[in-house]
Amino acid sequence: MAVENRGMKTGGKRRKLRLSKIYSFRCGRASFKDDHSQIGGPGFSRLVYCNEPDSFEAGIHNYAGNYVRSTKYTAASFFPKALFEQFRRVANFYFLVTGILAFTPLAPYIAVSAIIPLIIVVGATMMKEGIEDWRRKQQDNEVNNRKVKVHCGDGVFKHTEWRNLRVGDIVKVEKDEFFPADLLLLSSSYEDAISYVETMNLDGETNLKLKQALEVTSFLQEDSNFQDFKALVKCEDPNANLYSFVGSMDFEEQQYPLNPQQLLLRDSKLRNTDYVYGAVIFTGHDTKVIQNSTDPPSKRSKIERKMDKIIYFLFCVLFTIGFVGSVYFGVTTHDDLENGTMKRWYLRPDDSTIFFDPKRAPAAAIYHFLTAVMLYSYLIPISLYVSIEIVKVLQSMFINQDINMYYEDADKPAHARTSNLNEELGQVDTILSDKTGTLTCNSMEFVKCSVAGTAYGHGVTEVEKAMARRKGFLLANEMVNGKDYAKVSSGKKSPVKGFNFEERRIMNGNWVNEERADVIQKFLQLLAICHTAIPEEDENMGKISYEAESPDEAAFVIAARELGFEFYKRTQTSVSLRELDPFSGQKVERLYKLLNVLEFNSSRKRMAVIVKDEEGKLFLFCKGADSVMFERLAKNGREFEEQTRNHVNEYAEAGLRTLILAYRELGEEEYIDFNKKHAEAKNSVSADREELLDLAAEMIEKDLILLGATAVEDKLQNGVPECINKLSQAGIKIWVLTGDKMETAINIGFACSLLRQGMKQIIINLDMPEIKTLEKMGEKDAIAKASRESVLHQISEGKAQLSASSENSEAFALIIDGKSLAYALEDGMKKIFLELAIGCASVICCRSSPKQKALVTKLVKIGTGKTTLAIGDGANDVGMLQEADIGVGISGVEGMQAVMSSDIAIAQFRFLERLLLVHGHWCYRRISTMICYFFYKNLAFGITVFLYEAHASFSGKPVYNDWFLSLYNMFFTSLPVVALGVFDQDAPAQFCLKFPLLYQEGVQNVLFSWRRILGWMFNGVCSAVIIFFFCTQALDLQAFNSDGKAAGLEIVGTTMYTCVVWVVNCQMALAVRYLTLIQHLVIWGGITFWYLFALVYGSMPPSISTTAYKVFIECLAPAPLFWFVTFFVVVSALIPYFSYSAIQMRFFPSYHEILQWIRLEDQANDPEYRASHTLGYPASLALVERSNGIRDGFS
């Protein structure tokens, strides 16, 4: 039946199809020769029985199902795994140990009061983890329950869920549906079995990819054809390489090679094709997209890592005072009973348990140490981690909701993909940026061209305008290089996207009157034919648009259309044009048979097509970078070489991207010989298949005839120069890592304010006569040695220039090309290269590969030890983004791969200014102050516990009620610190942007230095000492109320606790720079809640309230002394901080305090005042350096 159907389908018109000629589609039968030996060997052992998923042979392989799980936990593993994650934190583990010890007689409090806070903290974090995982689970369910048609037998297809698919199933995917697994394309709705696929979910690319099935299965165009279809696929094992697939198909006793062109990857989408049939090859976690979904590198901010050190420091303090107290307790206990005399008679050492037994004093000291470890646990902030996580999530929400970082044109807001690095945004020292698509729009416009040695196009680029301004020309009524800039730049912008070309000589068909009209015709034909774009016609408007692999390619096809050569149709074997006939002056339709496409890649740096015109002539059309094209010209094809080179250099200086266009006519025999070798390379199933294809292409891409060059402009994004200027004023160093030529990169640098007038340039390259001579000789070792020595010499000279001008404060820019960079990054040289680079204000690395971008980022991050931020928009930037401390992805034209690998996504480079100078500064200040305050309030509380225990001979008795101890961190002081972390501002957004030097507080880590941390801790100790001694001295040895009763432990403890709650909350009110209604509510609400709790808890039965029973309502509230002591102690405890802050603010203000004076005195708009305070970076930095002495412990 299958043979009959096949015979019917392949009759007539089908026999005329000439497949196998495009890309890497070889549909004819070919011999595998030696390459076939890999199939069945290691790494190539997969066997797929197509249309037989239930067969015995298929079952024995036990391949993975198609159910996909991205969750971190399962229902069974959630509790054990989540608990393990929580108790990996040393603080949580410590509280777990003290919680267990609380069930022993050693505990100074009841066990439940120690366990409940731990349960709340751990439970809150686990709940957050659970909610996030539940969302992932819902996303998994949505994907796994999608429907697809699967063959159920007898040629019948029925819908089933994705999760039910098995290896070998035949599925039918319809237009605009996602592929449910990795499928082998068998046929499609097109006769030649092609299909168009969108792979944005895989590689972020928005262009459509062309796929084609084997010719032998292309007849399977109806459901009924699959009734008796059987085939065996032997292929590679599951792997993560999206762009490779090696295999073979056994069908009807013949074997056919398979390549990536027949593989449809899971999560890509079928476009512009009604349906396709495919056989399931890889399922579930074996699919290539899932194999690629590795976890991003774990990143933690420097503040978090430092916070861990502080926790360890506090542990050392805790164990130290516990040890000292235990030794003292042991010695005192040993001396308690001397000659029958009891010194501490109230402890009954003559009739005591082991805790106070003088005969077992060493054991008593050990037990006391364990008690002290539990009692002093309040020095460690139990809610610190969970509070910071809550604050960071809320900060991320503010970043996401910032209307000033919303890009309306693309409907894209900022998106913080992780909240772990918020405060790191305020500490960036170096930005490493891609250029194309990051600083520029990656929306190319055809601006100029050079054809037959003649330059065409009068458009003025932004770089040329910047050059004119830099040279002192006026743009208005000023001629620059013979062109009226004002007139040209003020002209109306072309209404055609991608085309901004102005030239009367060749537009509107006028090119036919040019001297070399024949060359221009061939030039335009090449633009219209040499590409992989796909035309789409709007049926309503009758206009044609193009789906292209890159913005450059789209610009070329649009330019050809606008100049009279319209590409309007593509089939698998042909390209159709409507082109202007120079003889008749009319548009004629011409069809070119498309024989081969030699694709572009980063190593070839060119692409070519081989076509046959209607007269039967064979042509090779080729376009590529000047570095590879000029060397491939024939001797008789260099007629316009000198003029073209000059034009290309001019275009590069104008910031334009250039390509060289050339062609040659092929002989029939030459083509047959090439096609044979090319076909063998395409049919290869070996690992070096790509290399074989490149070698085959080298045979034919030679002896070319030069036609000319194109120049397209990638315009700067709006606001880029202003943003870079502002970031530079903030003291942030900016490096640009680009693949452009040096001339282009330098001029773009000037256009975007990265390079400035008067900045000295240190240029490192290998364009030297001696190096070029060695390259011609081809001695690789000699070239490498000479190049290495040259780069080292140039770096040393650059360092000498820096040293010589150190007194003059001159600004330097370092520009280095890719070849030199490869040597500069070697182990013996990278250190001095980094020393030179960090001494320069700007650095531009030209002709950089993706690997070099990542290596440079790593060098800066490790070498400087400071925070680095990488920003890019393309797949070639992923390594750089993941290597940097912070990766920022631009959601631009090149898809979403950079965004998916980033920590934060923004739509435009200019938003980086607000992200860093506003949100970064705020987050850094908030988190730093929040952590310092946490340690302050815990020390203020914990030290009072220690002082009372010392006062009571280290007896292990807490001064506070058990529940007072437990709820201090959880309720009475927790919300104000969260509010500080979310809402506090030392300057409003407009001031942060107006005075960018404020950002240096984060770069220099002014607000989280050890001096400031220890200052806050010292403040906590001072507050604790004042509270303890003032309370005990005021309440001891005198009547507490009118009845003449003395204050006992319960009264003293509750009074001290009240003072602590008041002091730490009032301290928060003093520390906050921007009081909001919410902060007022949580600060004064915390104090109010304490009084309500004391009232309600004290009213409970003594079995519950224990030492707090009726203490507040009967003893404290009626006693005037209680209210007086509270007021007096709170004021006394706050005086040191208040005095210190007032003196510093008045006489030694830091930069943010100067801004507060400006706000207070309303002088921000006074030009004279602003001029004296908004200094340039060097002078402003001096102001901050002057303020280093006041990097206080509190501000």
Coordinates of N, CA and C in Angstrom, one line a residue, residues 666-846:
L666 N 30.5 30.5 -13.6 CA 31.1 29.2 -13.4 C 30.9 28.4 -14.7
G667 N 31.8 27.5 -14.9 CA 31.7 26.5 -16.0 C 30.9 25.3 -15.5
E668 N 30.3 24.6 -16.5 CA 29.5 23.5 -16.1 C 30.3 22.4 -15.5
E669 N 31.4 22.1 -16.0 CA 32.2 21.0 -15.4 C 32.8 21.4 -14.1
E670 N 33.2 22.6 -13.9 CA 33.7 23.1 -12.6 C 32.6 23.0 -11.6
Y671 N 31.3 23.3 -12.0 CA 30.2 23.2 -11.0 C 29.9 21.8 -10.6
I672 N 29.9 20.9 -11.6 CA 29.6 19.5 -11.4 C 30.7 18.9 -10.4
D673 N 31.9 19.3 -10.6 CA 33.0 18.7 -9.7 C 32.8 19.3 -8.3
F674 N 32.5 20.6 -8.2 CA 32.2 21.1 -6.8 C 31.0 20.5 -6.2
N675 N 29.9 20.4 -7.0 CA 28.7 19.9 -6.4 C 28.8 18.5 -5.9
K676 N 29.6 17.7 -6.6 CA 29.9 16.3 -6.1 C 30.6 16.3 -4.8
K677 N 31.6 17.1 -4.6 CA 32.3 17.1 -3.3 C 31.5 17.8 -2.2
H678 N 30.7 18.8 -2.6 CA 29.8 19.4 -1.7 C 28.7 18.5 -1.2
A679 N 28.2 17.7 -2.1 CA 27.2 16.7 -1.7 C 27.7 15.7 -0.8
E680 N 29.0 15.2 -1.1 CA 29.6 14.2 -0.2 C 29.8 14.8 1.2
A681 N 30.2 16.1 1.3 CA 30.3 16.7 2.6 C 29.0 16.8 3.3
K682 N 27.9 17.2 2.6 CA 26.6 17.3 3.2 C 26.1 16.0 3.7
N683 N 26.4 14.9 3.0 CA 25.9 13.6 3.3 C 26.7 12.9 4.4
S684 N 27.8 13.6 4.8 CA 28.7 13.0 5.8 C 28.0 13.0 7.2
V685 N 28.2 11.9 7.9 CA 27.6 11.8 9.2 C 28.7 11.8 10.3
S686 N 29.9 12.3 9.9 CA 31.0 12.4 10.8 C 31.0 13.7 11.6
A687 N 31.8 13.8 12.6 CA 31.9 14.9 13.5 C 32.4 16.2 12.8
D688 N 33.3 15.9 11.7 CA 33.9 17.0 11.0 C 33.1 17.4 9.8
R689 N 31.8 17.2 9.8 CA 31.0 17.5 8.6 C 31.1 19.0 8.3
E690 N 31.0 19.9 9.2 CA 31.1 21.4 9.0 C 32.4 21.7 8.3
E691 N 33.5 21.1 8.8 CA 34.8 21.4 8.2 C 34.9 21.0 6.8
L692 N 34.3 19.8 6.5 CA 34.3 19.3 5.1 C 33.4 20.3 4.2
L693 N 32.3 20.8 4.7 CA 31.5 21.7 3.9 C 32.3 23.0 3.6
D694 N 33.1 23.5 4.6 CA 33.9 24.7 4.5 C 35.0 24.5 3.4
L695 N 35.6 23.3 3.4 CA 36.6 23.0 2.5 C 36.1 22.9 1.0
A696 N 34.9 22.4 0.9 CA 34.2 22.3 -0.4 C 33.9 23.7 -0.9
A697 N 33.4 24.6 0.0 CA 33.1 26.0 -0.4 C 34.4 26.7 -0.8
E698 N 35.5 26.4 -0.2 CA 36.8 27.1 -0.5 C 37.1 26.8 -2.0
M699 N 36.7 25.7 -2.5 CA 37.1 25.3 -3.9 C 36.4 26.3 -4.9
I700 N 35.2 26.8 -4.6 CA 34.5 27.5 -5.5 C 34.5 29.0 -5.3
E701 N 34.7 29.4 -4.0 CA 34.7 30.8 -3.6 C 36.1 31.4 -3.9
K702 N 36.5 31.5 -5.1 CA 37.8 32.1 -5.5 C 37.7 32.7 -6.8
D703 N 38.7 33.5 -7.2 CA 38.7 34.1 -8.5 C 37.5 35.0 -8.7
L704 N 37.1 35.7 -7.7 CA 35.9 36.5 -7.8 C 36.1 37.8 -8.5
I705 N 35.1 38.4 -9.0 CA 35.1 39.8 -9.7 C 34.4 40.7 -8.8
L706 N 35.1 41.8 -8.4 CA 34.6 42.7 -7.4 C 33.5 43.6 -8.1
L707 N 32.4 43.7 -7.4 CA 31.3 44.6 -7.8 C 31.3 45.9 -7.0
G708 N 31.4 45.8 -5.7 CA 31.4 47.0 -4.8 C 31.2 46.6 -3.4
A709 N 30.7 47.6 -2.6 CA 30.5 47.4 -1.2 C 29.2 48.1 -0.7
T710 N 28.6 47.5 0.3 CA 27.4 48.1 0.9 C 27.8 48.7 2.3
A711 N 27.0 49.7 2.7 CA 27.2 50.3 4.0 C 25.9 50.5 4.6
V712 N 25.7 49.9 5.8 CA 24.4 50.0 6.5 C 24.7 50.7 7.8
E713 N 23.7 51.4 8.3 CA 23.9 52.1 9.6 C 23.1 51.4 10.7
D714 N 23.7 51.1 11.8 CA 23.0 50.7 13.0 C 23.0 51.9 13.9
K715 N 21.8 52.6 13.9 CA 21.8 53.8 14.7 C 21.9 53.6 16.2
L716 N 22.5 54.6 16.8 CA 22.5 54.6 18.3 C 21.1 54.6 18.9
Q717 N 20.9 53.9 19.9 CA 19.6 54.0 20.6 C 19.4 55.4 21.2
N718 N 18.2 55.8 21.4 CA 18.0 57.1 22.0 C 18.6 57.2 23.4
G719 N 19.2 58.3 23.7 CA 19.7 58.5 25.1 C 21.0 57.8 25.4
V720 N 21.6 57.1 24.5 CA 22.9 56.4 24.8 C 24.0 57.4 25.2
P721 N 24.3 58.4 24.4 CA 25.4 59.3 24.8 C 25.1 60.0 26.2
E722 N 23.9 60.4 26.4 CA 23.6 61.0 27.7 C 23.8 60.0 28.9
C723 N 23.3 58.8 28.6 CA 23.4 57.7 29.6 C 24.9 57.4 30.0
I724 N 25.7 57.3 28.9 CA 27.1 57.0 29.1 C 27.8 58.1 29.8
N725 N 27.5 59.3 29.4 CA 28.1 60.5 30.1 C 27.7 60.6 31.6
K726 N 26.5 60.2 31.9 CA 26.0 60.3 33.3 C 26.7 59.2 34.1
L727 N 26.8 58.0 33.5 CA 27.5 56.9 34.2 C 29.0 57.2 34.4
S728 N 29.6 57.9 33.4 CA 31.0 58.3 33.6 C 31.1 59.3 34.7
Q729 N 30.2 60.2 34.8 CA 30.2 61.2 35.9 C 30.1 60.5 37.3
A730 N 29.4 59.3 37.3 CA 29.2 58.6 38.5 C 30.5 57.8 38.9
G731 N 31.5 57.9 38.0 CA 32.7 57.2 38.3 C 32.8 55.8 37.9
I732 N 31.8 55.4 37.0 CA 31.7 54.0 36.5 C 32.6 53.9 35.3
K733 N 33.5 52.9 35.2 CA 34.3 52.7 34.0 C 33.5 51.9 33.0
I734 N 33.6 52.2 31.8 CA 32.8 51.5 30.7 C 33.7 50.9 29.7
W735 N 33.5 49.7 29.4 CA 34.3 48.9 28.4 C 33.3 48.5 27.3
V736 N 33.6 48.7 26.1 CA 32.8 48.2 25.0 C 33.5 47.0 24.3
L737 N 32.9 45.9 24.2 CA 33.4 44.7 23.6 C 32.6 44.5 22.3
T738 N 33.2 44.7 21.2 CA 32.5 44.6 19.9 C 33.2 43.8 18.9
G739 N 32.5 43.3 17.9 CA 33.1 42.6 16.8 C 33.4 43.5 15.6
D740 N 33.2 44.8 15.7 CA 33.4 45.8 14.6 C 34.9 46.1 14.4
K741 N 35.1 46.6 13.2 CA 36.5 47.1 12.9 C 36.9 48.2 13.9
M742 N 38.2 48.5 14.0 CA 38.6 49.4 15.0 C 38.2 50.9 14.6
E743 N 38.2 51.2 13.3 CA 37.8 52.5 12.9 C 36.3 52.8 13.3
T744 N 35.5 51.8 13.0 CA 34.1 51.9 13.3 C 33.8 52.0 14.8
A745 N 34.5 51.2 15.5 CA 34.4 51.2 17.0 C 34.8 52.6 17.6
I746 N 35.9 53.1 17.1 CA 36.4 54.4 17.6 C 35.4 55.5 17.3
N747 N 34.8 55.5 16.1 CA 33.9 56.6 15.8 C 32.6 56.4 16.5
I748 N 32.1 55.2 16.7 CA 30.9 54.9 17.5 C 31.2 55.4 18.9
G749 N 32.4 55.2 19.4 CA 32.8 55.6 20.7 C 32.6 57.1 20.9
F750 N 33.1 57.9 19.9 CA 32.9 59.3 20.0 C 31.4 59.7 19.9
A751 N 30.7 59.0 19.1 CA 29.2 59.3 18.9 C 28.4 59.1 20.2
C752 N 28.8 58.1 20.9 CA 28.1 57.8 22.2 C 28.7 58.3 23.4
S753 N 29.7 59.2 23.3 CA 30.4 59.9 24.4 C 31.3 59.0 25.2
L754 N 31.5 57.8 24.7 CA 32.5 56.9 25.4 C 33.9 57.5 25.3
L755 N 34.2 58.0 24.1 CA 35.4 58.7 23.8 C 35.1 60.2 23.8
R756 N 35.9 61.1 24.3 CA 35.6 62.5 24.4 C 36.8 63.3 23.9
Q757 N 36.5 64.5 23.5 CA 37.5 65.4 23.0 C 38.6 65.6 24.0
G758 N 39.9 65.5 23.6 CA 41.0 65.7 24.6 C 41.4 64.4 25.3
M759 N 40.7 63.3 25.1 CA 41.0 62.1 25.7 C 42.1 61.4 24.9
K760 N 43.2 61.1 25.5 CA 44.4 60.5 24.8 C 44.1 59.0 24.5
Q761 N 44.4 58.5 23.3 CA 44.1 57.2 22.9 C 45.3 56.3 22.9
I762 N 45.3 55.2 23.5 CA 46.3 54.2 23.5 C 45.8 53.0 22.6
I763 N 46.4 52.9 21.4 CA 45.9 51.9 20.5 C 46.9 50.7 20.4
I764 N 46.3 49.5 20.6 CA 47.1 48.3 20.5 C 46.6 47.5 19.4
N765 N 47.4 47.3 18.4 CA 47.0 46.4 17.3 C 48.3 45.7 16.7
L766 N 48.0 44.9 15.7 CA 49.2 44.1 15.1 C 49.3 44.5 13.6
D767 N 48.8 45.7 13.2 CA 48.9 46.1 11.8 C 50.3 46.7 11.6
M768 N 51.3 45.9 11.6 CA 52.7 46.4 11.5 C 53.4 45.7 10.3
P769 N 54.2 46.4 9.7 CA 54.9 45.8 8.5 C 55.6 44.5 8.8
E770 N 56.3 44.4 9.9 CA 57.0 43.2 10.2 C 56.1 42.0 10.4
I771 N 55.0 42.3 11.1 CA 54.0 41.2 11.3 C 53.4 40.8 10.0
K772 N 53.0 41.7 9.2 CA 52.4 41.4 7.9 C 53.4 40.6 7.0
T773 N 54.7 41.0 7.1 CA 55.7 40.2 6.3 C 55.7 38.8 6.8
L774 N 55.7 38.5 8.1 CA 55.7 37.2 8.6 C 54.5 36.4 8.2
E775 N 53.3 37.1 8.2 CA 52.1 36.5 7.8 C 52.1 36.0 6.4
K776 N 52.7 36.8 5.5 CA 52.9 36.4 4.1 C 53.8 35.1 4.0
M777 N 54.8 35.1 4.8 CA 55.7 33.9 4.8 C 55.0 32.7 5.4
G778 N 54.0 32.9 6.3 CA 53.3 31.8 6.8 C 53.9 31.0 7.9
E779 N 54.9 31.6 8.6 CA 55.6 30.9 9.7 C 54.8 31.2 11.0
K780 N 54.0 30.2 11.4 CA 53.1 30.4 12.5 C 53.8 30.7 13.8
D781 N 54.8 30.0 14.1 CA 55.6 30.2 15.4 C 56.2 31.5 15.4
A782 N 56.8 31.9 14.3 CA 57.4 33.3 14.2 C 56.4 34.4 14.4
I783 N 55.3 34.2 13.7 CA 54.2 35.2 13.8 C 53.7 35.3 15.3
A784 N 53.5 34.2 15.9 CA 53.0 34.2 17.3 C 54.0 34.9 18.2
K785 N 55.3 34.6 18.0 CA 56.4 35.1 18.9 C 56.5 36.7 18.7
A786 N 56.5 37.1 17.4 CA 56.6 38.5 17.1 C 55.4 39.3 17.6
S787 N 54.2 38.7 17.4 CA 52.9 39.3 17.8 C 52.9 39.5 19.4
R788 N 53.3 38.4 20.1 CA 53.3 38.5 21.5 C 54.3 39.6 22.0
E789 N 55.5 39.6 21.4 CA 56.4 40.7 21.8 C 55.9 42.1 21.5
S790 N 55.2 42.2 20.4 CA 54.7 43.5 20.0 C 53.6 44.0 20.9
V791 N 52.7 43.1 21.3 CA 51.6 43.4 22.2 C 52.2 43.8 23.6
L792 N 53.2 43.0 24.0 CA 53.8 43.3 25.3 C 54.4 44.7 25.3
H793 N 55.1 45.0 24.2 CA 55.8 46.3 24.1 C 54.8 47.4 24.1
Q794 N 53.7 47.3 23.4 CA 52.7 48.3 23.3 C 52.0 48.5 24.6
I795 N 51.7 47.4 25.3 CA 51.1 47.6 26.7 C 52.1 48.3 27.6
S796 N 53.4 47.9 27.6 CA 54.4 48.6 28.4 C 54.5 50.1 28.1
E797 N 54.4 50.4 26.8 CA 54.5 51.8 26.4 C 53.2 52.6 27.0
G798 N 52.1 51.9 26.9 CA 50.9 52.5 27.4 C 50.9 52.8 28.9
K799 N 51.5 51.8 29.6 CA 51.6 52.0 31.1 C 52.6 53.2 31.4
A800 N 53.6 53.3 30.5 CA 54.5 54.4 30.7 C 53.9 55.8 30.5
Q801 N 53.0 55.8 29.5 CA 52.2 57.0 29.2 C 51.3 57.4 30.4
L802 N 50.7 56.4 31.0 CA 49.8 56.6 32.2 C 50.6 57.2 33.3
S803 N 51.8 56.5 33.6 CA 52.6 57.0 34.7 C 53.1 58.4 34.5
A804 N 53.5 58.7 33.2 CA 54.0 60.0 33.0 C 53.0 61.1 33.1
S805 N 51.7 60.8 32.9 CA 50.7 61.9 32.9 C 49.9 61.8 34.2
S806 N 50.3 61.0 35.2 CA 49.5 60.8 36.4 C 49.3 62.1 37.2
E807 N 50.3 63.0 37.1 CA 50.2 64.3 37.8 C 49.2 65.2 37.1
N808 N 49.0 65.0 35.8 CA 48.2 66.0 35.0 C 46.7 65.6 35.0
S809 N 46.4 64.4 35.5 CA 45.0 63.9 35.6 C 44.4 63.9 34.2
E810 N 45.2 63.5 33.2 CA 44.7 63.4 31.8 C 43.9 62.1 31.7
A811 N 42.8 62.1 30.9 CA 42.0 60.9 30.7 C 42.5 60.1 29.5
F812 N 42.6 58.8 29.6 CA 43.1 58.0 28.5 C 42.0 57.0 28.1
A813 N 42.1 56.6 26.9 CA 41.2 55.5 26.3 C 42.1 54.5 25.7
L814 N 41.7 53.2 26.0 CA 42.5 52.1 25.5 C 41.6 51.4 24.4
I815 N 42.2 51.3 23.2 CA 41.6 50.6 22.1 C 42.5 49.4 21.7
I816 N 41.9 48.2 21.7 CA 42.7 47.0 21.3 C 41.9 46.1 20.4
D817 N 42.6 45.5 19.4 CA 41.9 44.7 18.5 C 41.9 43.2 18.9
G818 N 41.1 42.4 18.2 CA 40.9 41.0 18.7 C 42.2 40.2 18.7
K819 N 43.0 40.4 17.6 CA 44.3 39.6 17.6 C 45.2 39.9 18.7
S820 N 45.3 41.2 19.0 CA 46.2 41.6 20.1 C 45.6 41.2 21.4
L821 N 44.2 41.2 21.5 CA 43.6 40.8 22.8 C 43.8 39.4 23.1
A822 N 43.9 38.5 22.1 CA 44.2 37.1 22.3 C 45.5 36.9 23.0
Y823 N 46.5 37.7 22.7 CA 47.8 37.6 23.4 C 47.8 38.3 24.7
A824 N 47.0 39.4 24.8 CA 47.0 40.2 26.1 C 46.3 39.4 27.2
L825 N 45.4 38.4 26.8 CA 44.7 37.6 27.8 C 45.5 36.4 28.2
E826 N 46.7 36.2 27.6 CA 47.5 35.0 28.1 C 48.0 35.2 29.5
D827 N 48.3 34.1 30.2 CA 48.7 34.2 31.6 C 49.8 35.1 31.9
G828 N 50.8 35.1 31.0 CA 52.0 36.0 31.3 C 51.8 37.5 31.1
M829 N 50.7 37.8 30.5 CA 50.5 39.2 30.1 C 49.2 39.8 30.6
K830 N 48.2 39.0 31.0 CA 46.9 39.6 31.4 C 47.0 40.5 32.6
K831 N 47.9 40.3 33.5 CA 48.0 41.1 34.7 C 48.4 42.6 34.3
I832 N 49.4 42.7 33.5 CA 49.8 44.1 33.1 C 48.8 44.7 32.2
F833 N 48.2 43.9 31.3 CA 47.1 44.4 30.5 C 46.0 45.0 31.3
L834 N 45.6 44.3 32.4 CA 44.5 44.8 33.3 C 45.0 46.1 34.0
E835 N 46.2 46.1 34.4 CA 46.7 47.3 35.1 C 46.6 48.5 34.1
L836 N 47.0 48.3 32.9 CA 46.8 49.4 31.9 C 45.4 49.8 31.7
A837 N 44.5 48.8 31.6 CA 43.1 49.0 31.2 C 42.4 49.7 32.4
I838 N 42.6 49.4 33.6 CA 41.9 50.0 34.7 C 42.4 51.4 35.0
G839 N 43.6 51.7 34.4 CA 44.1 53.1 34.5 C 43.5 54.0 33.5
C840 N 42.7 53.5 32.5 CA 42.1 54.3 31.5 C 40.6 54.5 31.8
A841 N 40.1 55.6 31.4 CA 38.7 56.0 31.6 C 37.7 55.1 30.8
S842 N 38.1 54.8 29.6 CA 37.3 54.0 28.7 C 38.2 52.9 28.0
V843 N 37.6 51.8 27.7 CA 38.3 50.7 27.0 C 37.4 50.2 25.9
I844 N 37.9 50.0 24.7 CA 37.2 49.4 23.6 C 38.0 48.2 23.1
C845 N 37.4 47.1 23.1 CA 38.0 45.9 22.5 C 37.3 45.6 21.2
C846 N 38.0 45.7 20.1 CA 37.4 45.5 18.7 C 37.7 44.0 18.3

